[in-house]
GROMACS .gro file of C-alpha atoms in nm:
model
   47
    1UNK     CA    1  -3.775   0.061   2.862
    2UNK     CA    2  -3.537  -0.324   2.963
    3UNK     CA    3  -3.692  -0.328   2.602
    4UNK     CA    4  -3.416  -0.137   2.366
    5UNK     CA    5  -3.159  -0.143   2.664
    6UNK     CA    6  -3.150  -0.522   2.612
    7UNK     CA    7  -3.131  -0.395   2.160
    8UNK     CA    8  -2.809  -0.193   2.286
    9UNK     CA    9  -2.707  -0.418   2.435
   10UNK     CA   10  -2.631  -0.616   2.176
   11UNK     CA   11  -2.685  -0.342   1.933
   12UNK     CA   12  -2.243  -0.283   2.055
   13UNK     CA   13  -2.156  -0.615   2.138
   14UNK     CA   14  -2.161  -0.686   1.725
   15UNK     CA   15  -2.085  -0.321   1.673
   16UNK     CA   16  -1.819  -0.484   1.958
   17UNK     CA   17  -1.749  -0.749   1.754
   18UNK     CA   18  -1.750  -0.654   1.414
   19UNK     CA   19  -1.449  -0.458   1.507
   20UNK     CA   20  -1.292  -0.718   1.691
   21UNK     CA   21  -1.296  -0.929   1.362
   22UNK     CA   22  -1.141  -0.623   1.095
   23UNK     CA   23  -0.865  -0.617   1.364
   24UNK     CA   24  -0.838  -0.962   1.335
   25UNK     CA   25  -0.855  -1.038   0.987
   26UNK     CA   26  -0.651  -0.749   0.947
   27UNK     CA   27  -0.274  -0.841   1.195
   28UNK     CA   28  -0.350  -1.164   1.029
   29UNK     CA   29  -0.408  -1.100   0.621
   30UNK     CA   30  -0.037  -0.827   0.819
   31UNK     CA   31   0.126  -1.156   0.935
   32UNK     CA   32   0.054  -1.331   0.603
   33UNK     CA   33   0.235  -1.096   0.389
   34UNK     CA   34   0.549  -1.121   0.665
   35UNK     CA   35   0.523  -1.491   0.700
   36UNK     CA   36   0.567  -1.487   0.241
   37UNK     CA   37   0.837  -1.208   0.209
   38UNK     CA   38   1.009  -1.434   0.504
   39UNK     CA   39   0.942  -1.771   0.291
   40UNK     CA   40   1.107  -1.560  -0.012
   41UNK     CA   41   1.350  -1.436   0.146
   42UNK     CA   42   1.446  -1.803   0.213
   43UNK     CA   43   1.378  -1.965  -0.088
   44UNK     CA   44   1.616  -1.731  -0.297
   45UNK     CA   45   1.863  -1.796   0.013
   46UNK     CA   46   1.825  -2.184  -0.176
   47UNK     CA   47   1.863  -1.987  -0.497
   0.00000   0.00000   0.00000
């Protein structure tokens, strides 16, 4: 029983890490897109 509980905890931890990673990467890519848009606007203003 103890082994099963430990395995369940590990599985839950792995799932949480995957979800966290997915959230972080999605928000990070959003920030990158926003920054790219800002840079494009700056370049247009310079021209």
